[in-house]
Coordinates of C-alpha atoms in Angstrom, one line a residue:
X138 CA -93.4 212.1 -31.1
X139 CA -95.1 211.3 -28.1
X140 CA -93.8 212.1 -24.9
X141 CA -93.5 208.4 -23.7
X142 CA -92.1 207.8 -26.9
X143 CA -89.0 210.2 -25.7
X144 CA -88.6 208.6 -22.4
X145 CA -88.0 205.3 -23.7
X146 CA -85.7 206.6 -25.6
X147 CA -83.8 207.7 -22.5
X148 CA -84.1 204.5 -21.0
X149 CA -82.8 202.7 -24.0
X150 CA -79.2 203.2 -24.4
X151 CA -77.6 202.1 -20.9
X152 CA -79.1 202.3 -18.7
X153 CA -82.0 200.8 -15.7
X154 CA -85.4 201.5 -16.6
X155 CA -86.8 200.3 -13.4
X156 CA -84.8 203.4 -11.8
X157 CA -82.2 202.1 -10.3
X158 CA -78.8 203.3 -9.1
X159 CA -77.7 205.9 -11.9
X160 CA -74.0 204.8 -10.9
X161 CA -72.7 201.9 -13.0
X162 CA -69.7 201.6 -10.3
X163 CA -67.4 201.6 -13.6
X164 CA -66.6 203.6 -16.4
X165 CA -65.4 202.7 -19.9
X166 CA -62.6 204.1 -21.4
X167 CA -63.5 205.5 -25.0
X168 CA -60.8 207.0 -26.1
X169 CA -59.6 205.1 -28.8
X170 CA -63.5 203.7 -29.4
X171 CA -64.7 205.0 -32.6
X172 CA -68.2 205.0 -33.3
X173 CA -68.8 202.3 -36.2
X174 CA -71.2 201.5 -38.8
X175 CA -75.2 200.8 -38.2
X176 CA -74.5 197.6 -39.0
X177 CA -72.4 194.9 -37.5
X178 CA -72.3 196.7 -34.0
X179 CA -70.2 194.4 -31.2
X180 CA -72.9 192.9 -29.3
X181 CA -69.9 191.7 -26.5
X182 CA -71.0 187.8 -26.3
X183 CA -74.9 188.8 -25.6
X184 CA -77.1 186.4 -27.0
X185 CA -80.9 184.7 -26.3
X186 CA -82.8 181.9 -26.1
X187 CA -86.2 182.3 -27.9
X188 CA -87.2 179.2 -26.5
X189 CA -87.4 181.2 -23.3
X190 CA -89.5 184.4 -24.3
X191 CA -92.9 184.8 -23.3
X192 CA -95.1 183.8 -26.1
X193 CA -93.0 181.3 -27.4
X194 CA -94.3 178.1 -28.7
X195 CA -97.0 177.0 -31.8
X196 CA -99.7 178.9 -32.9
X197 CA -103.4 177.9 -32.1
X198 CA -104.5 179.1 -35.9
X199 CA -101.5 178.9 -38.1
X200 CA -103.1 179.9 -41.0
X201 CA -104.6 182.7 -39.2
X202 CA -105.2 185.7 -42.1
X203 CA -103.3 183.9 -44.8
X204 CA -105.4 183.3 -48.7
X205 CA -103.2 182.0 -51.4
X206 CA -103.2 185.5 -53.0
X207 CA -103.3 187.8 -49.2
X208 CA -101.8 188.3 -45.9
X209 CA -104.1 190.1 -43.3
X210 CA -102.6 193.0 -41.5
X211 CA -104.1 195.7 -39.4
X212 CA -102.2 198.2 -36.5
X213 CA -102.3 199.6 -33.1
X214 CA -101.2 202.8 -32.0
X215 CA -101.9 205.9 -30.0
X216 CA -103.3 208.2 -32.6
X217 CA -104.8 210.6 -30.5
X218 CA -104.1 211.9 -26.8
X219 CA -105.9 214.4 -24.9
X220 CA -103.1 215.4 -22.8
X221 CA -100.0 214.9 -25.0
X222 CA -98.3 214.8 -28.5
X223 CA -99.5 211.0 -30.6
X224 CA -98.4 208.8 -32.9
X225 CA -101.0 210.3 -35.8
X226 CA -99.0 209.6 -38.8
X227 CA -97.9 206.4 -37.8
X228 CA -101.0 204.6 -39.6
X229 CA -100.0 206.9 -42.9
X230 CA -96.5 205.9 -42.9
X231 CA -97.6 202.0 -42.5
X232 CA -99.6 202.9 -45.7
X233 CA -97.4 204.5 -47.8
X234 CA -94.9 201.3 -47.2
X235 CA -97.4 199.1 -48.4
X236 CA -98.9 200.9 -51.1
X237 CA -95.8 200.1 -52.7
X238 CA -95.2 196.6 -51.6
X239 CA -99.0 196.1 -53.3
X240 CA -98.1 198.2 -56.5
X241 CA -95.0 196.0 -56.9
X242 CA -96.8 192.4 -57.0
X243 CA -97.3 192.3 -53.1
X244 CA -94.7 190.0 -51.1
X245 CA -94.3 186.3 -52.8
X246 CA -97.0 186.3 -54.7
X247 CA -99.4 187.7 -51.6
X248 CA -100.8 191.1 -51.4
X249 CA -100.7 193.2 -48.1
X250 CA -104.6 193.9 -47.1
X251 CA -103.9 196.1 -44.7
X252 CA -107.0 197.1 -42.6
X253 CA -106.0 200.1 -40.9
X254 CA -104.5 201.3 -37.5
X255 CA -106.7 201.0 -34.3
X256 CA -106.6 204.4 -32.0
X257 CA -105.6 202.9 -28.3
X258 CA -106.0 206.7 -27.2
X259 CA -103.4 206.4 -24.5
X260 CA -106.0 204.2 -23.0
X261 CA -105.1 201.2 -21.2
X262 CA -108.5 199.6 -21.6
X263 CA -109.2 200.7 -24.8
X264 CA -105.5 199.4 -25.7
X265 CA -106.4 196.2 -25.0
X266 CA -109.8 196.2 -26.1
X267 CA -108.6 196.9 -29.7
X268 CA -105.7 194.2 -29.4
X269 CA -108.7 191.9 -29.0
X270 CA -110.7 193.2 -31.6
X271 CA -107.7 192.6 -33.9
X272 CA -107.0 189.1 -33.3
X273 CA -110.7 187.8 -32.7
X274 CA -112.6 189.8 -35.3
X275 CA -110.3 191.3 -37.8
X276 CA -108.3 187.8 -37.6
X277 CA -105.2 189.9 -38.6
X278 CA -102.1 187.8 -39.0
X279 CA -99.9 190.0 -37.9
X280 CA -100.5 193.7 -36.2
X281 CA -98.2 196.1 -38.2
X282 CA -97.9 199.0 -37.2
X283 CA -97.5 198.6 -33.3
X284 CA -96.9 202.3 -31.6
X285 CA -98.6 202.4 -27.8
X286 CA -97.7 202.8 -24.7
X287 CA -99.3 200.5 -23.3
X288 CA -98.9 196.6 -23.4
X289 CA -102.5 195.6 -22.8
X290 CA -102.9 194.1 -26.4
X291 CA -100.6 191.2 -25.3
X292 CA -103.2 189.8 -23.7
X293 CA -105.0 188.7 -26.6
X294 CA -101.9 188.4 -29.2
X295 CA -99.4 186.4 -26.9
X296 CA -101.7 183.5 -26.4
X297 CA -102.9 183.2 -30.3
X298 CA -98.7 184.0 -31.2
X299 CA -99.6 186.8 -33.2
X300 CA -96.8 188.9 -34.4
X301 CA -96.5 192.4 -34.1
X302 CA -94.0 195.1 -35.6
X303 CA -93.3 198.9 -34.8
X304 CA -91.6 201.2 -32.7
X305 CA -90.5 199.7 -29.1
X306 CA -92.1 202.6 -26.8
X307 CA -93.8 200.1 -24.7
X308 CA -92.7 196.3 -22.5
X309 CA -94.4 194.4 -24.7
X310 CA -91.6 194.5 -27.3
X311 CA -89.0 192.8 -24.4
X312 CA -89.1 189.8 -23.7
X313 CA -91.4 188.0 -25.9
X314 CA -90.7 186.0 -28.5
X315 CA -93.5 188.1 -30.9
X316 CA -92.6 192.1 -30.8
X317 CA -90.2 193.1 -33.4
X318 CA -89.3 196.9 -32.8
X319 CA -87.6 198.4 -35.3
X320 CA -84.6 199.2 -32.5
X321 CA -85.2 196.1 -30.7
X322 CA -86.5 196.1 -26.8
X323 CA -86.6 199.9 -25.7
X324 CA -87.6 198.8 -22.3
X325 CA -85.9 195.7 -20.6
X326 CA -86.9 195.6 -17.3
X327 CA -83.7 195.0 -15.8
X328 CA -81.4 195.4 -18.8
X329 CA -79.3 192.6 -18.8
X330 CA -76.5 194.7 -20.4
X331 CA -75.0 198.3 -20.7
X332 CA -73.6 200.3 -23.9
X333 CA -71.4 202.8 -25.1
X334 CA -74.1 205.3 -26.6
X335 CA -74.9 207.7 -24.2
X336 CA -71.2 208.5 -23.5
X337 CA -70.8 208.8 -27.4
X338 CA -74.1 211.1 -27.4
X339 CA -72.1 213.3 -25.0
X340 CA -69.0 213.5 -26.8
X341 CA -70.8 214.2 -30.1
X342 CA -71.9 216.9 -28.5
X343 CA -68.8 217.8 -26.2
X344 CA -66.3 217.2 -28.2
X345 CA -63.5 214.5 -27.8
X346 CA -63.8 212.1 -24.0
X347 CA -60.8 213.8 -23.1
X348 CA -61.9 217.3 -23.3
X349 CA -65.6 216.0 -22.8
X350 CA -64.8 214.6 -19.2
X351 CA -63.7 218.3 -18.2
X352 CA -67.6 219.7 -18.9
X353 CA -70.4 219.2 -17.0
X354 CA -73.8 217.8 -17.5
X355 CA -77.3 218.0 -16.3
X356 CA -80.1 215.8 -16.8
X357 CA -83.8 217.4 -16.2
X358 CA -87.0 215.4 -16.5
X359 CA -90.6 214.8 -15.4
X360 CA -92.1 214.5 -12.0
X361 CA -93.5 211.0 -12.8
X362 CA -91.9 207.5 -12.6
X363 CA -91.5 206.4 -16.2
X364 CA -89.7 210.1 -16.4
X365 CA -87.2 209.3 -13.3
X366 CA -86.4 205.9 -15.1
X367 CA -85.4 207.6 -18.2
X368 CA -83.5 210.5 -16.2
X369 CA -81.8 207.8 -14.6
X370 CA -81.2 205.7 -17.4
X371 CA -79.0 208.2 -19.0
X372 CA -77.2 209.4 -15.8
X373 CA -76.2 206.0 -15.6
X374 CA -74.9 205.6 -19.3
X375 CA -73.0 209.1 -19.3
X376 CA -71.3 208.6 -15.9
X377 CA -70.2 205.1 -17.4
X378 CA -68.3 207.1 -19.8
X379 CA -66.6 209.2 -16.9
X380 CA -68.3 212.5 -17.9
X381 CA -70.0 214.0 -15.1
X382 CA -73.1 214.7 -14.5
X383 CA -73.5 217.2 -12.3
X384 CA -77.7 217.9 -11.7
X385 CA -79.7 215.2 -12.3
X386 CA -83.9 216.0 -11.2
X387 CA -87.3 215.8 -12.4
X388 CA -89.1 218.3 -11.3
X389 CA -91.0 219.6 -14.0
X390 CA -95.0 218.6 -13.2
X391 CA -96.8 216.7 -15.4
X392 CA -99.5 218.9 -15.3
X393 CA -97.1 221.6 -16.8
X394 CA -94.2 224.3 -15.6
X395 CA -96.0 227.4 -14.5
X396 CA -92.3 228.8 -13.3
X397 CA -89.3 227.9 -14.4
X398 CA -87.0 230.3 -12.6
X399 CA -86.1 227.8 -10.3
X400 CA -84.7 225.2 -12.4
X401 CA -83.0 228.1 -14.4
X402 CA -81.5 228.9 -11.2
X403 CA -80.1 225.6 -10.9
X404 CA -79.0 225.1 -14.2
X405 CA -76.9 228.2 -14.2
X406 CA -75.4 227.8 -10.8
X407 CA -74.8 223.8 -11.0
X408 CA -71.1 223.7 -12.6
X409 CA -69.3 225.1 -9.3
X410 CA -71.6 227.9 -9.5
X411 CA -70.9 227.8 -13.1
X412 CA -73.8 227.1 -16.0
X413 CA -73.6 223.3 -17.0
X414 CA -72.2 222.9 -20.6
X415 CA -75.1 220.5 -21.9
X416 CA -78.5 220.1 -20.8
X417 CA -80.8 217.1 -21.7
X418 CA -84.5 217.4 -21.4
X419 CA -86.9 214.2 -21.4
X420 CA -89.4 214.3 -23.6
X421 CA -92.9 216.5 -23.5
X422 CA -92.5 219.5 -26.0
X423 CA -94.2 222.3 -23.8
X424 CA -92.1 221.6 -21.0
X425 CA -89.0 220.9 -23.1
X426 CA -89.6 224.6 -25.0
X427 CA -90.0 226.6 -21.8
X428 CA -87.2 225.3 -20.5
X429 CA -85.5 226.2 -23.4
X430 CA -86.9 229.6 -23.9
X431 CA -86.0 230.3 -20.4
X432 CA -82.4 229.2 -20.7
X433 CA -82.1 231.8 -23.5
X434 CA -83.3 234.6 -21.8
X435 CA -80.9 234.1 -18.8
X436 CA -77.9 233.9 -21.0
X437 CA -77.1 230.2 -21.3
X438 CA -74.5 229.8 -23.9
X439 CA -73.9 225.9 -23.1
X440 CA -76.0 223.2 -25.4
X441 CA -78.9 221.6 -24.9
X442 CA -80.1 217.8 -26.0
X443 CA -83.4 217.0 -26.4
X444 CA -85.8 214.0 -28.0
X445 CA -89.0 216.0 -29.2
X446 CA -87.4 218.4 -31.4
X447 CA -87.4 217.2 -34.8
X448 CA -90.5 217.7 -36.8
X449 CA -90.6 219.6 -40.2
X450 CA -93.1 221.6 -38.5
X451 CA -90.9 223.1 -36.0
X452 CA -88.1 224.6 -38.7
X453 CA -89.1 228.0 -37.8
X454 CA -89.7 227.8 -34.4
X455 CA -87.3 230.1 -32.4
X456 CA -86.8 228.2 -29.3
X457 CA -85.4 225.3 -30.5
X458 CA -82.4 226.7 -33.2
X459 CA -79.5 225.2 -32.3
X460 CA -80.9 222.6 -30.0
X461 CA -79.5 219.3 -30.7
X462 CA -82.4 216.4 -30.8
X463 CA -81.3 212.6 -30.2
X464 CA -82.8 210.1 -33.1
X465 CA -83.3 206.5 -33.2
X466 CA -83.0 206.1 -37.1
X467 CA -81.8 208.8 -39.7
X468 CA -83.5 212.2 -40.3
X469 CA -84.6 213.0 -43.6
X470 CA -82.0 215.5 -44.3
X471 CA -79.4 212.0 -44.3
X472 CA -80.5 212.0 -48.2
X473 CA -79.3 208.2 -47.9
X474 CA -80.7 206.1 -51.2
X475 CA -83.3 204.5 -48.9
X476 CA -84.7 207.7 -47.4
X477 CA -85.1 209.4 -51.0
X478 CA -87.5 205.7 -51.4
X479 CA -89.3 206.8 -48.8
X480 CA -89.7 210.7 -49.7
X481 CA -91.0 209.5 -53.0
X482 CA -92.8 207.1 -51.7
X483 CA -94.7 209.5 -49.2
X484 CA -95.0 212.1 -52.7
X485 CA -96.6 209.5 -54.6
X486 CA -98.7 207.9 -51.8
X487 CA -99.4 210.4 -49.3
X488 CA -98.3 213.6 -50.4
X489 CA -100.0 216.2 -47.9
X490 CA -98.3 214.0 -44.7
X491 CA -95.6 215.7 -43.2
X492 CA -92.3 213.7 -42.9
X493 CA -92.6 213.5 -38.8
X494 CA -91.1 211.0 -36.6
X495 CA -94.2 209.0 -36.1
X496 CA -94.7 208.8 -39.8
X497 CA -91.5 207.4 -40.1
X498 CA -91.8 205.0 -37.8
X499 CA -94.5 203.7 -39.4
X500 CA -93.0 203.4 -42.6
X501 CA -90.1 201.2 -41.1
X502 CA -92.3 199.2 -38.8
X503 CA -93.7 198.5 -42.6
X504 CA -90.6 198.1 -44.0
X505 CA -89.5 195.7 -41.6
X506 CA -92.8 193.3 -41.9
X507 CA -92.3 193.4 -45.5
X508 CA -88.5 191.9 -45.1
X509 CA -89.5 189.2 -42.4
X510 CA -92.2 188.3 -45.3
X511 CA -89.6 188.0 -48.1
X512 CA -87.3 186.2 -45.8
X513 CA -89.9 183.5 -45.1
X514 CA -91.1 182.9 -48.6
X515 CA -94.0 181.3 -49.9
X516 CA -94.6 178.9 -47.6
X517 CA -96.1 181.3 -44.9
X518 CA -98.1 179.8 -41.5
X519 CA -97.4 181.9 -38.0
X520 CA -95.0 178.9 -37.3
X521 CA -92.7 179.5 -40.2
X522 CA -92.8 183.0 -40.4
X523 CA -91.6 183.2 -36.3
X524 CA -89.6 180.1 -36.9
X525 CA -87.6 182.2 -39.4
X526 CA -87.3 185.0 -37.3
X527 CA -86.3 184.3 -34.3
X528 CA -84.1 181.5 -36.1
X529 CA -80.7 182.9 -35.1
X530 CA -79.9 184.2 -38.8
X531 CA -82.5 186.6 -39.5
X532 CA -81.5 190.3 -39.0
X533 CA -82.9 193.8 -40.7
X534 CA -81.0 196.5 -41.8
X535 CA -81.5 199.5 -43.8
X536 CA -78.1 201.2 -45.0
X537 CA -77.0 204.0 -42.6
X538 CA -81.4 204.5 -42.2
X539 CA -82.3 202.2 -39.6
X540 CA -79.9 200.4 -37.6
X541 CA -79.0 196.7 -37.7
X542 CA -81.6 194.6 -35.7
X543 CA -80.4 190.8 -34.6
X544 CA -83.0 188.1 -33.8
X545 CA -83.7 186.8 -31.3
X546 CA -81.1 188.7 -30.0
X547 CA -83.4 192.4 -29.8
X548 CA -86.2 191.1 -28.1
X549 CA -83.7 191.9 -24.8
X550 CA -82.1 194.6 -25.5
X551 CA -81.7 198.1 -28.5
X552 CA -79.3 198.4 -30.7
X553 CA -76.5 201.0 -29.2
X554 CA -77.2 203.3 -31.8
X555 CA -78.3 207.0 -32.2
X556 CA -78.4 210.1 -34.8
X557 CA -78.2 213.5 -34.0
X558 CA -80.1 216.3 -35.4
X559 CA -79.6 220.0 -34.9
X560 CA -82.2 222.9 -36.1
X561 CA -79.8 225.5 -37.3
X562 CA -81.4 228.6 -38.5
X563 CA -84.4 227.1 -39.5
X564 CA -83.5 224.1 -41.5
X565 CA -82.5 221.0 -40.2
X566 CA -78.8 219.6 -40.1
X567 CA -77.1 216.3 -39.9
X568 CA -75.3 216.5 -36.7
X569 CA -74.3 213.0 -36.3
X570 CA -75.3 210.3 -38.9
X571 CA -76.4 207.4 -37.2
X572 CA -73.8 205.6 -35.8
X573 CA -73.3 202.9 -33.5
X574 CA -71.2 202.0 -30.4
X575 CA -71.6 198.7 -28.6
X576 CA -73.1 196.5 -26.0
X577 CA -71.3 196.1 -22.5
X578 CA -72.3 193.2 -20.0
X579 CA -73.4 194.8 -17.2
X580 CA -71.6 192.6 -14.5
X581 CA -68.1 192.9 -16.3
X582 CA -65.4 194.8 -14.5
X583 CA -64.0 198.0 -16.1
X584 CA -63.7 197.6 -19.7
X585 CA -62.3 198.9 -22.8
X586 CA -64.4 198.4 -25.5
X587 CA -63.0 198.0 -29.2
X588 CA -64.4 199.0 -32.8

């Protein structure tokens, strides 16, 4: 998973992403808040107007990509970087998805021709070069999969209302009546509202908020903006839970840590003088597993939290045994009836792609286009395919896979959801199943929030 992909992570469950105070001048008392299912999470009254979300309105072209017998699809996403991890696999997964839609009689009575996934590089020009390409020569009716970082594309997609579905990493999926993430609007700049998760992240961890709100935490990132927002971010959404968070920095270059003594030095000594009990690293895998490595050789017997650390590459890789890593949807390991789909799926489709967490996105991103199809029927134009969607009564939901999205509801705010992972002598465990807490106005006054 890229990087970037990691920090929005961080920014997404409670938090500011525009780095903002990292006090929520409140706590919430969990401690008779169970975690609940992935679906029917308490949004607390939140709702939207899709009537006010950028791109809103009627489509230039409604028939844009549509045949009787064929819908026109093509994707966007950073499969390559020069500097850090992509989303290669992304395309595959997107593939695989619709290889099977296709072998089953497509989606009422129209086949997917999907054209590809367009490499944005990590490029901002070439991200919106592409987007362009994809509405005005590819005529694409919707862009499926959608996994950038940057939001360039919009400027040929918003005005011609053309849909897009993937993996919220970047603004484009907030705010606009178009992007469909597959956990909603990573990256609301303000969030309009709070949540519960990253205080149940820490006590999954921790153990109960009682005994959790006697430990200590610290929160280590990246010396870059987008890094500080995400450190912040999750500050601010374990502090609302009363557990405290005892070092929060970002010191780490982006260029990469040549020593990491220092920040071993504060880690160790932070707690009173004490070690901190749980460390949570941003996102960057070099950084993250020097960090780590470092930690071990000084002694540290506390646990650590990361959001890079789950890759069936990795199972053997020492550094990161016993390291907990934070997921937006279920690991493979769930075994849930959906997931063994998908393994077969990949076996028959795709068999020499490894199961990584772009690949999976991609397959949901899929996944999810293919349900916004069925729910609209036959009689597909842009119009009523985004009428349906953003309707008030269309939602998607894979069972205790992907958590329960809400529309238009998620094109302001994520799900307050998470799954845990943890790489325990070389194979992968089910720490937490994905679970989900719930939403939390951000101007209400101490609160206790119920299941």
């Amino acid at each position: 998973m890229a990087a970037v992909a990691a920090l929005a992570a961080m920014s997404a469950c409670g938090g500011s992403a525009d780095g903002g105070s990292s006090d929520p001048g409140r706590t919430v008392d969990l401690t008779d808040f169970t975690p609940g299912p992935a679906e029917g999470w308490d949004a607390a009254g939140f709702s939207v107007d899709a009537a006010s979300l950028k791109c809103s309105g009627a489509a230039p072209n409604p028939t844009r990509g549509i045949t009787d017998t064929s819908v026109k699809v093509g994707g966007l996403a950073d499969l390559t970087a020069v500097a850090t991890s992509s989303m290669a696999g992304a395309d595959v997964g997107a593939k695989v998805r619709f290889s099977r839609a296709n072998d089953a009689g497509g989606v009422a009575g129209r086949a997917i021709d999907f054209i590809g996934v367009k490499d944005s590089a990590l490029d901002p020009a070439r991200n919106g070069q592409e987007g362009q390409a994809l509405v005005e020569q590819d005529q694409v009716f919707a862009v499926v999969p959608t996994m950038t970082v940057f939001a360039n594309f919009l400027d040929a997609t918003c005005p011609q209302k053309v849909p897009f579905f993937g993996w919220g990493i970047d603004t484009a999926f907030c705010d606009t009546a178009t992007g469909f993430g597959i956990t909603g609007c990573l990256l609301a700049d303000p969030p309009k509202v709070d949540a519960t998760t990253w205080g149940l992240v820490a006590t999954s961890i921790l153990g109960p908020i009682a005994e959790a709100k006697t430990k200590s935490v610290a929160v280590l990132g990246l010396d870059t903006d987008a890094s500080r927002a995400g450190v912040n971010a999750v500050v601010r959404g374990i502090r609302l839970a009363g557990i405290p968070v005892v070092y929060d920095k970002s010191p780490i270059p982006l260029s990469g840590l040549n020593d990491a003594t220092p920040i071993i030095n504060d880690l160790m000594t932070a707690n009173q003088g004490r070690p901190v009990d749980l460390v949570i690293f941003p996102g960057d895998f070099a950084s993250t597993t020097k960090v780590t490595e470092a930690l071990q050789a000084a002694g540290y017997q506390g646990d650590t939290l990361n959001l890079v650390g789950y890759d069936p590459r990795l199972a053997g890789f020492p550094a990161l045994d016993g390291a907990h890593t934070l997921l937006q949807f279920a690991q493979v390991e769930a075994d849930t009836p959906a997931l063994k789909q998908l393994v077969a799926d990949f076996a028959k489709y795709a068999p020499e792609q490894p199961l990584t967490l772009p690949a999976l996105a991609g397959y949901w991103s899929a996944d999810m286009f293919v349900a916004a199809l069925e729910a609209t029927g036959r009689d597909l134009t842009v119009d009523t395919f985004l009428k349906k969607l953003n309707g008030g009564d269309f939602s998607y939901y894979v069972e205790d896979t992907v958590p329960e999205t809400r529309w238009p509801l998620n094109h302001e705010a994520t799900p307050p959801c998470f799954a845990l992972a943890q790489l325990t002598a070389g194979k992968y465990q089910v720490d937490t199943a994905l679970t989900c807490g719930s939403l939390l106005p951000q101007a209400a006054a101490t609160a206790k929030p119920t299941g």
